[in-house]
XYZ file of C-alpha atoms in Angstrom:
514
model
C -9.439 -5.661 59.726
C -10.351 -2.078 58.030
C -13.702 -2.293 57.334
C -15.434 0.489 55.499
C -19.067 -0.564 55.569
C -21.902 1.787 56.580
C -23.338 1.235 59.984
C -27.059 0.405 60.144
C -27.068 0.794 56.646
C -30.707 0.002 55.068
C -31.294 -3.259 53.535
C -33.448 -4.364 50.221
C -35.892 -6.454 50.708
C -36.095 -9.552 48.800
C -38.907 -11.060 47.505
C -38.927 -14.486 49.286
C -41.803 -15.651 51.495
C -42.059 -16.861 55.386
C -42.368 -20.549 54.507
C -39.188 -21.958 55.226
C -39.599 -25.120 52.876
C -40.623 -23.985 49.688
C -39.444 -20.864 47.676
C -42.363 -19.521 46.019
C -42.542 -16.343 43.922
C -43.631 -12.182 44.685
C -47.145 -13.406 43.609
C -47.377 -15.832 46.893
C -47.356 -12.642 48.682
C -51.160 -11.847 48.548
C -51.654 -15.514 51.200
C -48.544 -14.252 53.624
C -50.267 -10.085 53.714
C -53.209 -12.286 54.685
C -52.075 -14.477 56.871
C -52.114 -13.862 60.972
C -48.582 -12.886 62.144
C -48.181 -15.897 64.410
C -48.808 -17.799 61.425
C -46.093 -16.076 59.571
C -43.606 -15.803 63.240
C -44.363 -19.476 64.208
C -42.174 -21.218 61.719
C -39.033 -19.206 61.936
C -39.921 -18.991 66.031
C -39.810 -23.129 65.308
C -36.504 -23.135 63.206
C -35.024 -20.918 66.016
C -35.226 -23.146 68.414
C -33.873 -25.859 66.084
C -30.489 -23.444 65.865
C -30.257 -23.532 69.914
C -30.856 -27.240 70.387
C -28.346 -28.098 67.436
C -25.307 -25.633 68.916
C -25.343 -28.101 72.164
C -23.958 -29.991 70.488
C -21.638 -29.022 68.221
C -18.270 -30.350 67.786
C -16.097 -27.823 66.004
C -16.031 -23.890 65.203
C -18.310 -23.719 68.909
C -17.287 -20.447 69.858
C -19.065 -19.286 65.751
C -22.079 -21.276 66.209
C -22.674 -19.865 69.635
C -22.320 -16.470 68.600
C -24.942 -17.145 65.813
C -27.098 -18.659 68.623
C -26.490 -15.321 70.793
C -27.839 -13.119 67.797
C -30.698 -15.572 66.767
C -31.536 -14.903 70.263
C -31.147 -11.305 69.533
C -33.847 -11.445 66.974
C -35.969 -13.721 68.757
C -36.872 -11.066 70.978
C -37.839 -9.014 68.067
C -39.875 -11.514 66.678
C -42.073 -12.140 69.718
C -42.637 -8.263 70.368
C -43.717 -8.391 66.135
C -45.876 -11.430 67.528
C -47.421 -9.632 69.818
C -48.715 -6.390 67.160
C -51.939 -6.045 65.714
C -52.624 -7.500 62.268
C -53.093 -4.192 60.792
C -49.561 -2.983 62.037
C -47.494 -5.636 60.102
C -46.494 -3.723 56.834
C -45.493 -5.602 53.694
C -42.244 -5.180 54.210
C -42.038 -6.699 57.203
C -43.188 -9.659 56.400
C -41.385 -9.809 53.113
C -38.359 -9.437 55.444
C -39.895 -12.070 57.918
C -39.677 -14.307 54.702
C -35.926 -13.892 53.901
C -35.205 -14.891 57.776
C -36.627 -17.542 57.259
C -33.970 -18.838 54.561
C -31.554 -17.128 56.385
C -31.881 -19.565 59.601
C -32.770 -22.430 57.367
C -29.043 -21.786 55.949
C -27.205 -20.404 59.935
C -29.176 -24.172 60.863
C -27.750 -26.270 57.992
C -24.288 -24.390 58.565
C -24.400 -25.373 62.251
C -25.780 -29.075 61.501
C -22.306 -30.068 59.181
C -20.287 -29.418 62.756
C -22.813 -32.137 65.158
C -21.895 -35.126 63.293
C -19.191 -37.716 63.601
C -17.965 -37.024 59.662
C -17.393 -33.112 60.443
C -13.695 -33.578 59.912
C -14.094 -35.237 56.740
C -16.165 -32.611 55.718
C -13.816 -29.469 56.841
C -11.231 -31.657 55.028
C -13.172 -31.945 51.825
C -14.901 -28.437 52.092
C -11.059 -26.458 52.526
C -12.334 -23.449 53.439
C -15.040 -23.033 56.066
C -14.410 -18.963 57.240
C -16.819 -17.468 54.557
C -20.237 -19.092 55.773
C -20.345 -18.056 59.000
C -19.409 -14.567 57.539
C -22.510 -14.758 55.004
C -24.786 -15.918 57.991
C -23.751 -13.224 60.115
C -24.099 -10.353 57.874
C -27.719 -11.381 57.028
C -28.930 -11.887 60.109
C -27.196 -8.320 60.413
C -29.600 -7.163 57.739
C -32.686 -8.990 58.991
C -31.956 -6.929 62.262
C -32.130 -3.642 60.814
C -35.102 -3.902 59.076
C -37.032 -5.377 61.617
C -35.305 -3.186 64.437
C -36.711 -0.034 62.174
C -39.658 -1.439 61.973
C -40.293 -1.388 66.195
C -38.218 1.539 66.207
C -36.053 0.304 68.432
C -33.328 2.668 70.007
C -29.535 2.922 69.458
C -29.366 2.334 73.036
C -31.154 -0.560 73.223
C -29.601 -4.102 74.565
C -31.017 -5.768 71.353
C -28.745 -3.112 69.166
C -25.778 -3.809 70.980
C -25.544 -7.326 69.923
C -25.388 -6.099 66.714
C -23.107 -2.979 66.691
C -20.817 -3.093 63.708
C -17.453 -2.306 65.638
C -18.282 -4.445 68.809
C -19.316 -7.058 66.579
C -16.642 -7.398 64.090
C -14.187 -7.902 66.923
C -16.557 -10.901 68.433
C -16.341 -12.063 65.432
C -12.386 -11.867 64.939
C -11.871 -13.230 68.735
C -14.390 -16.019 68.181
C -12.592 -17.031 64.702
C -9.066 -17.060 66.464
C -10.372 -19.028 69.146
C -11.859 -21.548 66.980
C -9.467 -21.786 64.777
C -6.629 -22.484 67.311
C -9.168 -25.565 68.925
C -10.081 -26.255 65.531
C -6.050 -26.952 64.351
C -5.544 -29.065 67.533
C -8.387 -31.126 66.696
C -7.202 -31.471 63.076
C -3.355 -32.065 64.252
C -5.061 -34.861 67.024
C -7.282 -36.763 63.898
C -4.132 -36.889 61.937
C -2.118 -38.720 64.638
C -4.884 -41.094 65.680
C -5.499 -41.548 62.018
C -1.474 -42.616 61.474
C -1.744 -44.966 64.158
C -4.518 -47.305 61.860
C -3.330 -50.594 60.195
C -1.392 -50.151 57.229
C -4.539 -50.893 55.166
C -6.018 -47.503 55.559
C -2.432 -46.495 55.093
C -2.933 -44.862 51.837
C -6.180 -43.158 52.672
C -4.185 -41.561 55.614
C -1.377 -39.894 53.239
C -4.530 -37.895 51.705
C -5.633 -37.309 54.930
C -1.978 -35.773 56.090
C -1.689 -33.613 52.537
C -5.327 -32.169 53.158
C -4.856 -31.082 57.035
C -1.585 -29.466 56.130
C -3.297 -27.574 54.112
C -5.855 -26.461 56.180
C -3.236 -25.485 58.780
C -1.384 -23.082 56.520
C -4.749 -21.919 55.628
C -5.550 -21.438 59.280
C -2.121 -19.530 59.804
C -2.767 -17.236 56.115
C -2.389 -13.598 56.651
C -5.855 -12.165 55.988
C -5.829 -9.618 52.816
C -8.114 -7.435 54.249
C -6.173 -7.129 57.116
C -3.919 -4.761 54.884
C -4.513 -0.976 54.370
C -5.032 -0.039 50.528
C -2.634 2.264 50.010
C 0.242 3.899 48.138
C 2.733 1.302 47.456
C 6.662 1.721 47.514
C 8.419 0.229 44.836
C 10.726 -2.360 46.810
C 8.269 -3.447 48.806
C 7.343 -5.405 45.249
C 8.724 -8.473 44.246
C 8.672 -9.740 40.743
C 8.454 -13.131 39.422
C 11.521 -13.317 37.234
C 12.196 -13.260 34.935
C 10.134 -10.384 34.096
C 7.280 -12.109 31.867
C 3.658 -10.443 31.634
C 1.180 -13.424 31.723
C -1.453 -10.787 30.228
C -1.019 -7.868 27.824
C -3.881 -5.530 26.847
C -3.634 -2.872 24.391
C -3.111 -0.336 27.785
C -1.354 -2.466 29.713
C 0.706 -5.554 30.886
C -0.270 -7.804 34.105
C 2.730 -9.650 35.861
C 2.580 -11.866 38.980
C 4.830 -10.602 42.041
C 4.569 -10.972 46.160
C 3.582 -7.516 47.983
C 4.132 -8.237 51.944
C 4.306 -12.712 51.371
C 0.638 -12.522 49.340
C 0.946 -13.501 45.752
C -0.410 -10.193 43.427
C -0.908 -9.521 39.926
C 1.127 -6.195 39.108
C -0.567 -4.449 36.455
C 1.755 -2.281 34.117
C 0.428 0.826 31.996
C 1.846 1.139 28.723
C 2.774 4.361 27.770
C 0.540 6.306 30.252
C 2.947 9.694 29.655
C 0.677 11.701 27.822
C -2.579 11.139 28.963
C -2.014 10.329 32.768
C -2.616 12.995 35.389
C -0.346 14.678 37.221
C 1.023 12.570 40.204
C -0.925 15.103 42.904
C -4.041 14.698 40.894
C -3.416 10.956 41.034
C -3.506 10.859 44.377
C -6.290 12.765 44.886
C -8.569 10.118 43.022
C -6.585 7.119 44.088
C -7.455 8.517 47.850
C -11.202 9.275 47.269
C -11.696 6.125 45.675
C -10.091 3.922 48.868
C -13.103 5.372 50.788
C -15.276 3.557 48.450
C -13.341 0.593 48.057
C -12.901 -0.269 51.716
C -16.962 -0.739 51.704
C -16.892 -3.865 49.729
C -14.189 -5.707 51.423
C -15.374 -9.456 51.043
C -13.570 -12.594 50.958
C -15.181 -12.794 47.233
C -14.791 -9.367 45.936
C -10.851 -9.050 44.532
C -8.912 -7.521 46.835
C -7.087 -4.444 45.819
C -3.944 -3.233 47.942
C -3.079 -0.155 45.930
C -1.257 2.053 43.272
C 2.588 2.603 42.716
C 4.299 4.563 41.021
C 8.069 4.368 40.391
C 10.718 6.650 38.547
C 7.936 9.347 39.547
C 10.685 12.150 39.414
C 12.089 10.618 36.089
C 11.004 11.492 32.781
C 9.442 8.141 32.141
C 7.293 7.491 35.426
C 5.761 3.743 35.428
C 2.060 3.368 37.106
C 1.114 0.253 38.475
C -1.952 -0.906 39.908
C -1.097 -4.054 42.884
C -4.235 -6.304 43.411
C -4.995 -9.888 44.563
C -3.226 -12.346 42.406
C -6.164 -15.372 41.342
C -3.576 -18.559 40.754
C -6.809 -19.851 37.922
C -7.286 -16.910 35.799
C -10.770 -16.130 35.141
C -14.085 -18.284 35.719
C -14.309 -18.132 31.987
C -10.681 -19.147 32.043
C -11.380 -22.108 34.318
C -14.443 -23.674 32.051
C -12.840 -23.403 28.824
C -9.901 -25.269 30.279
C -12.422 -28.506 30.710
C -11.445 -29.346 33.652
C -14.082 -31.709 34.999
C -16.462 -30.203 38.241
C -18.445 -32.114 40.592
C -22.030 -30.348 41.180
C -20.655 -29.976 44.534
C -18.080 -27.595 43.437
C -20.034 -25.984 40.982
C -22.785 -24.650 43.104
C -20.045 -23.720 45.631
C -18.732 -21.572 43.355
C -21.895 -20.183 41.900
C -22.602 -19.333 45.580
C -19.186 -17.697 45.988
C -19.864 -15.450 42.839
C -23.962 -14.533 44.787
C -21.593 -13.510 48.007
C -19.389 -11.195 46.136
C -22.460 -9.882 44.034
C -24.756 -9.445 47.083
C -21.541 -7.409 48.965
C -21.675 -4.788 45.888
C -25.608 -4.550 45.505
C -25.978 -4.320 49.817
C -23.230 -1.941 50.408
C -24.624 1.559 49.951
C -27.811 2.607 50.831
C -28.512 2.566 46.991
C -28.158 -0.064 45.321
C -24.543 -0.379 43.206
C -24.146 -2.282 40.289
C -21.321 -3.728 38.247
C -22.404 -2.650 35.406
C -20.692 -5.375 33.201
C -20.911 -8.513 34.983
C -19.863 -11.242 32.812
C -18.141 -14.817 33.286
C -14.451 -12.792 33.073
C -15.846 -10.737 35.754
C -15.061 -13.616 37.811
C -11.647 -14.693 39.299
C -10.709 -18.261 40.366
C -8.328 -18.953 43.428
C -6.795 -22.375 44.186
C -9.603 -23.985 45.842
C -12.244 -23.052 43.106
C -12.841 -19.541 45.589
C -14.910 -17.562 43.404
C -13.862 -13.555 43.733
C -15.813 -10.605 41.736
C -13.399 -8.131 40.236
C -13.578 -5.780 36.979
C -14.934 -2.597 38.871
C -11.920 -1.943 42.058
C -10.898 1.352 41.272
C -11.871 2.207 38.159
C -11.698 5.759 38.049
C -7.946 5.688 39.124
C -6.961 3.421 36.297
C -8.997 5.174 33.644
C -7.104 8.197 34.606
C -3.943 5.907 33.413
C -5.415 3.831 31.046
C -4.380 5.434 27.394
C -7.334 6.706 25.302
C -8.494 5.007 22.252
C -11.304 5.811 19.642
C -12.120 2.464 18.838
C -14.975 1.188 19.672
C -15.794 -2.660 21.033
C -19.033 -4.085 19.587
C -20.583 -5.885 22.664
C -21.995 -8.903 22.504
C -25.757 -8.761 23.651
C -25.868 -12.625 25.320
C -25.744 -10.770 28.878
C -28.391 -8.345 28.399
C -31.737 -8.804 29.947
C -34.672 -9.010 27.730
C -36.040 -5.230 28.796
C -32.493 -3.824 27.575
C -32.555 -6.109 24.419
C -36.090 -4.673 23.563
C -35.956 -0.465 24.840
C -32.173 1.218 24.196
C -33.172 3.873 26.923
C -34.309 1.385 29.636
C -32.514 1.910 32.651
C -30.032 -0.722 33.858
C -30.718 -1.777 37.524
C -29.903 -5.041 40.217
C -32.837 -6.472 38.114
C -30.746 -6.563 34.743
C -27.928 -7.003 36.425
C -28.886 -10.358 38.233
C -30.230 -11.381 34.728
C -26.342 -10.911 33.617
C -25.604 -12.980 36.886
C -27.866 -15.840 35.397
C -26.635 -16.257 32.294
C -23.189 -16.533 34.650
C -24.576 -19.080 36.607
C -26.053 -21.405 33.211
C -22.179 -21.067 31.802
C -21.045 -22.835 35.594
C -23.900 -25.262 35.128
C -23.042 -26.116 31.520
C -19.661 -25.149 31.153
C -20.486 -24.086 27.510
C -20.722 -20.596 26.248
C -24.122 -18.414 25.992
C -25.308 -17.880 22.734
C -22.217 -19.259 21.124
C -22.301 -18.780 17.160
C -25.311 -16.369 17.549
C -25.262 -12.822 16.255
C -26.468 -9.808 18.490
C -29.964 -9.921 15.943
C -30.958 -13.229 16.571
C -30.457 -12.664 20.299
C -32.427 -10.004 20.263
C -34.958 -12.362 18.608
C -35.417 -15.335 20.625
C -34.579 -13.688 24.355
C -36.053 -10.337 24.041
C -38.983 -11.094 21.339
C -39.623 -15.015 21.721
C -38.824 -15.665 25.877
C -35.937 -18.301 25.000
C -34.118 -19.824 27.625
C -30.534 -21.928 26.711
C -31.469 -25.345 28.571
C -29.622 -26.573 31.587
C -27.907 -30.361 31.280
C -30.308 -33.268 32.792
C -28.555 -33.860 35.651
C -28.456 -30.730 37.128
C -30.042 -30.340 40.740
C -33.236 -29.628 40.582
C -32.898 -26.104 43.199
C -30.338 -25.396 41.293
C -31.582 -25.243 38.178
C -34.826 -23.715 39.793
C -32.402 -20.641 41.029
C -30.535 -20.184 37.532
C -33.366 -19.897 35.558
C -35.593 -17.484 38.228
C -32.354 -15.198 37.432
C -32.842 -15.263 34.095
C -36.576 -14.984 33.900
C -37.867 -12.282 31.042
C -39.945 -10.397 33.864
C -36.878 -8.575 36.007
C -39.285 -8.563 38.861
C -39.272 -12.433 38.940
C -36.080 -12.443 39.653
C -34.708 -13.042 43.153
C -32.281 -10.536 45.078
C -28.568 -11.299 45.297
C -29.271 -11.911 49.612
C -31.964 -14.562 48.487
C -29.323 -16.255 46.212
C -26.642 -16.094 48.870
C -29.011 -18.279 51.121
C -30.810 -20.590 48.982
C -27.282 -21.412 47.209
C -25.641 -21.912 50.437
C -28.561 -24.394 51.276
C -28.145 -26.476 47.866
C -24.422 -26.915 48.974
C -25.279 -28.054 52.245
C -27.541 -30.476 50.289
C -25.259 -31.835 47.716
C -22.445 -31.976 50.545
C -24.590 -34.352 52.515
């Protein structure tokens, strides 16, 4: 797997506390700067050891679990030799980091837990895809390592740093994932037998049961997307859906679904590009810089992007095209105007896929990117309800293809944080940004559209002058609707980072799952 992401890159801290049970807010922080260390070490020391009885006995994905045991382990260590400081020596920052561990193992230990009990096939059956949360655990306890590594100072050499190498410990990773997955598909293949050989009165039940493991089978045996190089792109290695029918046309371009090397991919088509493209050389030199970036926020929820073609190029007509991951459900705007019914199972699922791809674009450099336009058609659905972020994969290639135009879109404000609503000139940050990611999250909750019917001058009124919040429905769950409206609190430092998100969403689907 190419992977382009910065090693020991430094993380933002969130503004979470140490206690695991309750999230409380920045201005909780004065009681944890006070507090004794062991007080703050002692409960995440506690939920540690939790993690290590739990993987004993876990039933599936082992070889995952116990490599999330080895690096809780890791940071174990750390923690003691934290423990073992001074009061005076703890900075803020620390402890502020101490606090986000916290939900991290409260989320690796509710991961682990789903794989101990006697329903865990039931689950993975339900569930579909189970790859991306051990990812999301991994890379923060990744993050928690470097800050509190740089804290101690510890050195590249150490043993500690090792277990956490970036090359070393993405191919753990792969080896443990192929592993499990081969046990895991024996297991699955072995339920479905035993499960055929029942009395024909669960015989209906075990026809679901056969459709769902296939499924999870071909799933196991998918070709990842990331595995493939973005790249230039010959011409016949496309295939087109025929006939020939764009599902999407812009004013610059048409989009038609193909297959690039067996994954489905939306092809998109510039119209017209003649006169303002580049030349192909200078095409290529942007297309090439921009892979460098790109390959940084490879994520199984960021839209994958496998490159640019170009074909006729030494014809008078040359046709650009732009190949990227092909999203069988059209937008997540798409998906909740369609009114399709969703459990609150599904929907927090998918509001914690949308925090993973978000949190992979904010955590990726050493400062902080941002969309810049995040919005519900920001967000592309996969079969499965697999929430991927898109709208930004290389941008600066297809504006150099894109055909100019004067006119000039008149945004609508219902995504703009109260600070931006109120000062023109205020400058847009993660803080605005997960603001934009709330008002996201409410159209999941609510399937309904923000602001609907309101002009951009009564917006400006009741969010950015009067504090108004669009209510969520009654029987939303109650941490959910907690996180959704912290994101779209009027003070931006309120707000929670994307990492936080990532975790305490994770631990509301673990919740509703049970």
């Amino acid at each position: 797997m190419v992977s382009g992401r910065k090693e020991q890159r430094p993380v933002s801290i969130s503004t979470s506390t140490h206690i695991h049970k309750t999230y409380l807010r920045p201005e909780a922080y004065t009681d944890i700067h006070q507090q004794p260390i062991m007080d703050v070490i002692d409960p995440i020391l506690s939920i540690a050891s939790e993690i290590y009885a739990l993987v004993e006995t876990v039933k599936a994905n082992k070889k995952r679990s116990q490599r999330v045991c080895h690096r809780v382990k890791a940071l174990d260590e750390l923690l003691r030799s934290i423990k073992k400081r001074e009061m005076g020596q703890t900075t803020a920052d620390v402890k502020r980091a101490l606090g986000e561990l916290s939900l991290t193992l409260t989320s690796a230990k509710a991961l682990i837990k789903k794989y101990t009990s006697a329903t865990w096939v039931k689950r993975i059956l339900k569930a579909g895809s189970h790859e991306d949360e051990f990812n999301s655990v991994n890379e923060r306890l990744n993050d928690a390592f470097q800050v509190l590594s740089g804290a101690l100072q510890v050195e590249q050499g150490n043993v500690l740093h090792q277990v956490f190498e970036l090359t070393s410990r993405e191919k753990e990773d792969d080896a443990d994932r192929k592993e499990d997955n081969a046990e895991l598909q024996t297991m699955l293949l072995q339920y479905m037998k035993e499960q055929q050989e029942k009395t024909d009165a669960v015989l209906k039940e075990m026809e679901s049961v056969k459709s769902n493991v296939e499924k999870i089978v071909a799933l196991l045996n998918k070709p990842s997307a990331t595995d493939e190089a973005i790249r230039m792109i010959k011409p016949q290695e496309l295939k087109y859906e025929c006939p020939k029918k764009p599902f999407m046309t812009t004013s610059s371009s048409e989009v038609y679904k193909g297959e690039y090397r067996r994954f489905p991919v939306a092809i998109k088509r510039f119209i017209d590009p003649v006169n303002t493209s580049p030349s192909l050389s200078e095409l290529r030199k942007v297309f090439n810089k921009e892979i460098e970036t790109m390959r940084r926020f490879e994520s199984p929820n960021i839209l994958r992007m496998f490159g640019i073609c170009v074909q006729d190029e030494d014809g008078p007509s040359p046709q650009y095209l732009i190949i990227m991951e092909y999203c069988e459900k059209g937008s997540l705007r798409q998906v909740l105007d369609s009114g399709c019914k969703l459990s609150w199972t599904t929907k927090a699922s998918m509001c914690r896929d949308a925090a993973r791809g978000l949190y992979r674009l904010h955590h990726t450099e050493a400062k902080s990117k941002v969309h810049g336009s995040i919005n519900s058609s920001k967000f592309l659905v996969t079969t499965g309800n697999i929430v991927k972020l898109g709208g930004f994969e290389l941008s600066k290639t297809e504006t150099s293809l894109r055909k100019a135009t004067k006119d000039k879109e008149i945004r609508s404000l219902c995504y703009s944080s109260p600070l931006m609503l109120l000062d023109i000139n205020h400058i847009y940050s993660t803080q605005c940004e997960i603001y934009s990611f709330g008002i996201v999250l409410w159209e999941v909750a609510t399937g309904s559209k923000p602001f609907e019917g309101w002009s951009n001058t009564e917006i400006l009124q009741k969010v950015g002058k009067d504090k108004f919040q669009q209510p969520l429905p009654n029987d939303c769950p109650e941490e959910l609707g907690r996180l959704i409206n912290d994101c779209r609190h009027y003070d931006g430092f309120q707000r929670p980072f994307a990492g936080v998100l990532v975790d305490k969403l994770q631990s509301v689907v673990a919740k509703l799952e049970e």
